[in-house]
Coordinates of C-alpha atoms and ligand atoms in Angstrom, one line a residue:
X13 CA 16.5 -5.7 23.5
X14 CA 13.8 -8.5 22.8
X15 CA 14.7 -11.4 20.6
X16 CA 11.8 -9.2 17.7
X17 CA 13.7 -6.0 17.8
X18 CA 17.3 -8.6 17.6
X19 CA 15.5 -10.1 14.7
X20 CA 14.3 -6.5 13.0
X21 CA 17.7 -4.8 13.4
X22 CA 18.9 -7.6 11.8
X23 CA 16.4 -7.6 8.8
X24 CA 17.2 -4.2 8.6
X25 CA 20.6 -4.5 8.1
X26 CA 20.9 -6.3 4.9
X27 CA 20.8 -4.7 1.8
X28 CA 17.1 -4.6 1.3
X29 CA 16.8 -6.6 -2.3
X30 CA 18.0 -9.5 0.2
X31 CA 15.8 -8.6 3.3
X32 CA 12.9 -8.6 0.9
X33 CA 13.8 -11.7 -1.4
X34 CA 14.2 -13.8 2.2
X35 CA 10.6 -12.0 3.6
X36 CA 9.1 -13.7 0.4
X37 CA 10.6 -16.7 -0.1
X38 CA 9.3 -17.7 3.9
X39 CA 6.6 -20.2 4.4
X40 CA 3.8 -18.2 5.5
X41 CA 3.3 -21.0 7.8
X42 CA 6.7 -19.8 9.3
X43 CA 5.9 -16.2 9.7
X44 CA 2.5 -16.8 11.4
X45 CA 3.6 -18.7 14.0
X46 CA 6.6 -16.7 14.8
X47 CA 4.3 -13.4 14.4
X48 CA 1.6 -15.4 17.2
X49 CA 4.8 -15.8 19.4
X50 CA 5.9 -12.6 19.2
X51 CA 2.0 -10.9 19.9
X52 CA 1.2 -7.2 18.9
X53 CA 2.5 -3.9 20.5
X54 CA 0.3 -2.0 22.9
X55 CA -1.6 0.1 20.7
X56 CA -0.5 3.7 21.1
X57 CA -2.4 6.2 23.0
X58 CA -6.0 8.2 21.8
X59 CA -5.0 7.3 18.0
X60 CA -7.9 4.8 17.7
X61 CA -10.6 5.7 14.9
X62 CA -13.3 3.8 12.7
X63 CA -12.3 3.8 8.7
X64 CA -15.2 2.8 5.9
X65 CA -17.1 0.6 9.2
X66 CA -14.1 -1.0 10.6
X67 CA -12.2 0.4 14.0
X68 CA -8.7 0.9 13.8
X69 CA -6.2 1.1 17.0
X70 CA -4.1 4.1 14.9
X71 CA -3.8 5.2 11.7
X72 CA -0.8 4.4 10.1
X73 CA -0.1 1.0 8.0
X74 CA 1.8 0.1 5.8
X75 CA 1.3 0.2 1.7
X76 CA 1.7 -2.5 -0.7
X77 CA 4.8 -3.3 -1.7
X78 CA 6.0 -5.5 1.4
X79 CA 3.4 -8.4 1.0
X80 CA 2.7 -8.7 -2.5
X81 CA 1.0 -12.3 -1.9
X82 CA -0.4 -12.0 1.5
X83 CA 1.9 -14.3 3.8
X84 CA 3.1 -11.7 5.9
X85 CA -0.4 -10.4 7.1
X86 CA -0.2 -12.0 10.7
X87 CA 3.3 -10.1 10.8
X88 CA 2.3 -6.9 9.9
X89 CA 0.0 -7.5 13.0
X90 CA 2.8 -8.4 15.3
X91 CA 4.8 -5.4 13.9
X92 CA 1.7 -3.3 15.4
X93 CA 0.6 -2.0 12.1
X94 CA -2.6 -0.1 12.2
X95 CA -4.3 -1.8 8.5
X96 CA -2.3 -3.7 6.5
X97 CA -2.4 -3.4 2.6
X98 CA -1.7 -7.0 0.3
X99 CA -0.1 -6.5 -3.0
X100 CA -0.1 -5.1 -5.7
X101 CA -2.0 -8.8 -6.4
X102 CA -2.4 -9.6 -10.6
X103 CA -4.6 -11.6 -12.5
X104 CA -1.9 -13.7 -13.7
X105 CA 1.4 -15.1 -11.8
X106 CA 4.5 -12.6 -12.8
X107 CA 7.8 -12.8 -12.3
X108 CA 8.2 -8.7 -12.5
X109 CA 11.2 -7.9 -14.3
X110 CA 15.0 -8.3 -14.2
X111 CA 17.4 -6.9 -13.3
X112 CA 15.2 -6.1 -9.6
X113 CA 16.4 -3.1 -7.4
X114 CA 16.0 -1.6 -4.2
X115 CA 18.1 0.3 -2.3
X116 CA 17.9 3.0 0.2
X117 CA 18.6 6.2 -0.7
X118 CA 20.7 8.4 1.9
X119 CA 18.2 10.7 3.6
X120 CA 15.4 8.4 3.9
X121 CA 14.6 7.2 0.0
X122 CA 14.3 4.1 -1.9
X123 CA 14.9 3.4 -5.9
X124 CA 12.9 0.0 -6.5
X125 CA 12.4 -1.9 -10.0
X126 CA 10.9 -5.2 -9.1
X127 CA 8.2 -5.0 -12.1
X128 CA 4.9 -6.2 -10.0
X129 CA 6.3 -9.5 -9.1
X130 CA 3.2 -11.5 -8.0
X131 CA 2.5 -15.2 -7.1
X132 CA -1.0 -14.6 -9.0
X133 CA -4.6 -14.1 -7.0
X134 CA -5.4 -17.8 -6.1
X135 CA -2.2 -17.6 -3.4
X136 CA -3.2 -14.1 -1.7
X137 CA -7.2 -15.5 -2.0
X138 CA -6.3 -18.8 -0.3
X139 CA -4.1 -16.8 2.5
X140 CA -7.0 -14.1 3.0
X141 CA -9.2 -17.4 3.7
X142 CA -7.3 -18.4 6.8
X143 CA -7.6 -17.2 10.0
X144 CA -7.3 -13.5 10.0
X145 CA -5.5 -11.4 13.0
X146 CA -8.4 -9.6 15.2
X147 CA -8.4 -5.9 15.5
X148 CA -6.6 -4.7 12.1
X149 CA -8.0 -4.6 9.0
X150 CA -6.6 -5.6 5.5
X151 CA -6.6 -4.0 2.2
X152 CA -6.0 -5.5 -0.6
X153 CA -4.3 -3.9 -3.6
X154 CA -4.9 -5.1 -7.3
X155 CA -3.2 -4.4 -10.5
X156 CA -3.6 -5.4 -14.4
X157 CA -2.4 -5.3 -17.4
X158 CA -6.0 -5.0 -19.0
X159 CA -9.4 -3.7 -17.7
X160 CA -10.8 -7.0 -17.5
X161 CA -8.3 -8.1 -15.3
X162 CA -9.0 -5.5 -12.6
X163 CA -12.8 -6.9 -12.7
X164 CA -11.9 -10.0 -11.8
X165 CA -9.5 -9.0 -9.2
X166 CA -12.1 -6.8 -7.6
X167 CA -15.3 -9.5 -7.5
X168 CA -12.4 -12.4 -6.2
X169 CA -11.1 -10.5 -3.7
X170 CA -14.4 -8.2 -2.2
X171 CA -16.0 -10.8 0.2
X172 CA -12.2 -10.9 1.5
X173 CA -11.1 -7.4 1.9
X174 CA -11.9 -4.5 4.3
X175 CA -11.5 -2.7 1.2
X176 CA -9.4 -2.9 -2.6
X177 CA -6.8 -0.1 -3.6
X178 CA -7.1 -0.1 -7.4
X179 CA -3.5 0.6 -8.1
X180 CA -3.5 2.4 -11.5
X181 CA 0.0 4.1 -11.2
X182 CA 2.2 1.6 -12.6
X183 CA 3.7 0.7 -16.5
X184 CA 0.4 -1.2 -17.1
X185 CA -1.0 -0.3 -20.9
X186 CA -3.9 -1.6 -22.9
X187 CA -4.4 -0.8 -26.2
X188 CA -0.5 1.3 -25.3
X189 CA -2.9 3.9 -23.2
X190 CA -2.0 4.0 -19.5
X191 CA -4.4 3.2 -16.8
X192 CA -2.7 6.2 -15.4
X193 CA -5.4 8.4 -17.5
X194 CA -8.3 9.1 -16.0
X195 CA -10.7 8.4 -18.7
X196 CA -9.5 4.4 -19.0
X197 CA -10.5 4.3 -14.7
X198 CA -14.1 4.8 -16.1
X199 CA -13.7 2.4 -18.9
X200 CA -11.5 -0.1 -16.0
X201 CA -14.7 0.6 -13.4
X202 CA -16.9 -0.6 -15.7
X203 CA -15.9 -3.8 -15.1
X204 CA -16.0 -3.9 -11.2
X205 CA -19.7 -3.1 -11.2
X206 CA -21.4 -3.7 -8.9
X207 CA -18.9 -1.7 -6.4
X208 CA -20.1 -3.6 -3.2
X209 CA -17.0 -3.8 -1.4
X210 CA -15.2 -0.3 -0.5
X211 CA -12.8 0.6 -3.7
X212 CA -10.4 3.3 -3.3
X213 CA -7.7 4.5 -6.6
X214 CA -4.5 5.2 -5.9
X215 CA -3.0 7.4 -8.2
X216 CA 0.2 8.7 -8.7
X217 CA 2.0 11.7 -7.5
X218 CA 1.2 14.8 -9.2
X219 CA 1.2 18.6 -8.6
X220 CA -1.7 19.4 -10.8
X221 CA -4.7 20.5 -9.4
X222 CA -6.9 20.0 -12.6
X223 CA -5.5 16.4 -12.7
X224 CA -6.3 15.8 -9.1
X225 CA -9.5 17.0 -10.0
X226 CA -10.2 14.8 -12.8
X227 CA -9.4 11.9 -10.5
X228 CA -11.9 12.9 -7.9
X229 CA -14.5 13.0 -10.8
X230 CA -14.0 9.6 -11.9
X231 CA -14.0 8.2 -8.5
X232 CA -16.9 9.3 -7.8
X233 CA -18.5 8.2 -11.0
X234 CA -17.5 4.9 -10.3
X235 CA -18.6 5.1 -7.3
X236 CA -15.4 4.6 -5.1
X237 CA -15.2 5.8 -1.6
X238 CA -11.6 7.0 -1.9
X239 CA -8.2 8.3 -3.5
X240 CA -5.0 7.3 -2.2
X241 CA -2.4 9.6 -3.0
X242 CA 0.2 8.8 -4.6
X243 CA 2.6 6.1 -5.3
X244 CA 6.2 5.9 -6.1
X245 CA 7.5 8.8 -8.6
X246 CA 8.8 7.4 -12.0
X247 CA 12.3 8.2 -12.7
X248 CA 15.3 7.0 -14.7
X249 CA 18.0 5.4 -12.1
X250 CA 21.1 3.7 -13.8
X251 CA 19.6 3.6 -17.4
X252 CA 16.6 1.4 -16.4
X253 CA 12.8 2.7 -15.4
X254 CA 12.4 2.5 -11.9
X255 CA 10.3 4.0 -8.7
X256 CA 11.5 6.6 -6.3
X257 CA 9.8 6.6 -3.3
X258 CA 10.4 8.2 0.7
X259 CA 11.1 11.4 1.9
X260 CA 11.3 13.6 -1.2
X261 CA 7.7 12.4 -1.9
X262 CA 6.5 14.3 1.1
X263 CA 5.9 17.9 -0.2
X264 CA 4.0 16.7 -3.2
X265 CA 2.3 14.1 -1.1
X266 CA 0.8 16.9 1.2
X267 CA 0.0 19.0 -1.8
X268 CA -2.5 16.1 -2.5
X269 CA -4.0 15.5 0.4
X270 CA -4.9 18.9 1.2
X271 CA -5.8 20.3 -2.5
X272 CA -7.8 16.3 -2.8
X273 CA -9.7 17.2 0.9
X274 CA -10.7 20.8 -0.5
X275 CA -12.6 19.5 -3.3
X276 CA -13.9 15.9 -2.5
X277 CA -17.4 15.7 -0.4
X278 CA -18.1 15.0 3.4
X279 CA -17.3 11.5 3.8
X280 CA -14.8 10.6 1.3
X281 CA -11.7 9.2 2.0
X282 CA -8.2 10.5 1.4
X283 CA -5.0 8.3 2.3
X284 CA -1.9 9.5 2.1
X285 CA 0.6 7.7 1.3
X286 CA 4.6 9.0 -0.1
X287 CA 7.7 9.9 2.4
X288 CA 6.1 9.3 5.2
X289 CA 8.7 8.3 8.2
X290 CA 8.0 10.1 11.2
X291 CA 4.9 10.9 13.8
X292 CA 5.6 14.6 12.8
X293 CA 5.3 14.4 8.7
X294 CA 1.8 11.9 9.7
X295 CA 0.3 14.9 11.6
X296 CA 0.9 16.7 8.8
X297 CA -1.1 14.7 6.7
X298 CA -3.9 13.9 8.8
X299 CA -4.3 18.3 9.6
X300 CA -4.1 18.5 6.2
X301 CA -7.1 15.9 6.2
X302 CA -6.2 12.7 5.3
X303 CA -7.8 9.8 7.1
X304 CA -5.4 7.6 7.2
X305 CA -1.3 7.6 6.2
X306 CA 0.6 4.5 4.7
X307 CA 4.6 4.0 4.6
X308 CA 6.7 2.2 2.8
X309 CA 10.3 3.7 2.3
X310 CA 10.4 4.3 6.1
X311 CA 10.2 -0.1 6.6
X312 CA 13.3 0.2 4.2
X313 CA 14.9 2.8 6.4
X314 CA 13.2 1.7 9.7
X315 CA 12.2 -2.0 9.6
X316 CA 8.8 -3.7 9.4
X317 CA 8.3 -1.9 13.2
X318 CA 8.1 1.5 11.2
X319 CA 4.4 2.5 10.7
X320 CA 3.8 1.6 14.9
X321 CA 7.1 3.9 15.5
X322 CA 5.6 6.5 13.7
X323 CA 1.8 6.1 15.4
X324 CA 3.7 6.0 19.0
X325 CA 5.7 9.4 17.5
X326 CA 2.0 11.2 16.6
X327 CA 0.7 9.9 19.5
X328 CA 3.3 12.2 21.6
X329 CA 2.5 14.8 19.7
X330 CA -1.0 15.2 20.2
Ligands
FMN407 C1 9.8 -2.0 -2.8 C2 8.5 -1.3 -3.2 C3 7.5 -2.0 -3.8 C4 6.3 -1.4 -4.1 N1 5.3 -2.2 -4.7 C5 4.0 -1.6 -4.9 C6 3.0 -2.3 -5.4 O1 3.1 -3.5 -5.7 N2 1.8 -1.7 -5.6 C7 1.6 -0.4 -5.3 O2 0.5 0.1 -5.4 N3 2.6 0.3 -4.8 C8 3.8 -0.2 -4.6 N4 4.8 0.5 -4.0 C9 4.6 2.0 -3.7 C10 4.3 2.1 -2.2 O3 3.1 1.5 -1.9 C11 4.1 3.6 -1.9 O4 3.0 4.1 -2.6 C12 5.3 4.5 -2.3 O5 6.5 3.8 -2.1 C13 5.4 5.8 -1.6 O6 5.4 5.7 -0.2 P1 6.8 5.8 0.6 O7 7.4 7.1 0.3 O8 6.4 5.5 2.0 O9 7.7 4.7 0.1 C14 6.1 -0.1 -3.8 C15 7.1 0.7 -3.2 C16 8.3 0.1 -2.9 C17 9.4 0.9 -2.2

């Protein structure tokens, strides 16, 4: 076993609040030059595609969640990730809320109550500045508490980005609406005019097809080039709010991605992204026409080597 897989396992091994408080509170510094040591994976095998102009080696990366301020980006290279997505990145520094959770679920979940915790836009800005790794490009997702807010996110961070998820699928309310409703994306878009950059919404998970609808619509009012579906399914876990995210996702997620593909026009992108941990459930996803998949639950379960595992998986399989 190499000294990166002794390191991973190890990761992996501690309850993952810890594995994740000790990821963020790393000098960036740190993590780049051990992620140069340790190189990049061999891509795997006839997986390689081009996504909104840029070529990717495979199509499986991992979601935001894991690098909320972008100082692990030259890791999630070195982990062999296909794209890498930074965030969710606020307007504001936020310390998220207390108590935090996660925890892995038996079966391949995750329950996780961290509240958006984010260093503010001026660290993830002056991070994206730096050298970026070749050969893997990065997202960057935003979030707000008002529709100014995402504006000003989108402008800072477009000459950065390969492209910005707009993340409306968290407890964000202006005015006590949710950004969650379709018709406050059209008043939020408003703000990131002129879309220049590639802007895709993420939205959360849902089973109804007039909703799914309503979110194409909007999108393509405002003139993004995308939907990622979904994000983490609200629930009620120990008396607090909190997200439930991994495998149970995966039947709703697929719902998504095939009923979003039906109705959306040639050249739109679909991501799908909800209880995807293996090179079997990605295949799914991608016949049932997404572009590209994103995981998250299954770096809980799996470590940070996860969304490679599961490209070298669909890569057997095809
Ligand atoms: C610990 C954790 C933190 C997350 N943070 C964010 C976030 O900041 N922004 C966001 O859009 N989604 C966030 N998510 C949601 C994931 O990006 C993803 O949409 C969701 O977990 C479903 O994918 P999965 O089943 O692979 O976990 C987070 C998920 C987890 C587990």
């Amino acid at each position: 076993m190499d000294i990166a897989m002794l390191a991973w396992r190890t990761l992996r091994s501690l309850p993952p609040l810890y594995a994740w408080r000790l990821l963020h509170s790393a000098r960036a510094e740190v993590l780049d030059e051990t992620a140069r040591i340790l190189g990049r994976p061999p891509a795997p095998r006839g997986l390689a595609r081009n996504f909104l102009g840029y070529r990717l080696e495979h199509p499986v990366g991992i979601a935001a969640g894991l690098d909320k301020d972008a100082s692990m980006v030259w890791l999630a290279w070195s982990m062999g990730a296909g794209f890498h997505v930074v965030g969710s990145v606020l307007p504001h520094p936020n310390r998220g809320v207390e108590p935090k959770i996660l925890v892995r679920l038996p079966g391949g979940g995750t329950v996780n109550r961290l509240g958006l915790p984010s260093k503010g836009p001026r660290t993830a800005y002056e991070r994206l500045h730096l050298n970026k790794p070749p050969g893997m490009p990065i997202a960057v997702n935003i979030a707000s508490f008002t529709v100014k807010g995402y504006g000003y996110l989108y402008k800072l961070f477009s000459s950065l980005a390969s492209w910005i998820e707009v993340n409306i699928s968290c407890p964000n309310v202006e005015d006590h609406r949710s950004f969650e409703d379709p018709e406050m994306v059209i008043e939020l878009c408003r703000y990131m005019k002129p879309i220049s950059t590639p802007a895709l919404l993420k939205i959360p998970p849902t089973r109804d097809r007039g909703l799914l609808a309503r979110y194409l619509e909007v999108s393509l009012e405002c003139g993004f080039s995308g939907i990622v579906a979904g994000n983490t399914l609200r629930i009620t876990y120990q008396g607090v709010p909190a997200g439930l995210g991994g495998s149970s996702l995966f039947e709703t997620t697929l719902f998504m991605v095939r009923n979003l593909r039906s109705m959306s026009p040639p050249g739109f992108a679909v991501v799908g992204v909800g209880g995807v941990n293996s090179g079997s459930r990605a295949k799914a996803l991608i016949d049932a026409g997404a572009d590209l998949v994103e995981v998250m639950s299954a770096i809980v379960h799996r470590g940070p080597h996860a969304p490679w595992l599961i490209a070298r998986e669909l890569s057997q399989l095809l």
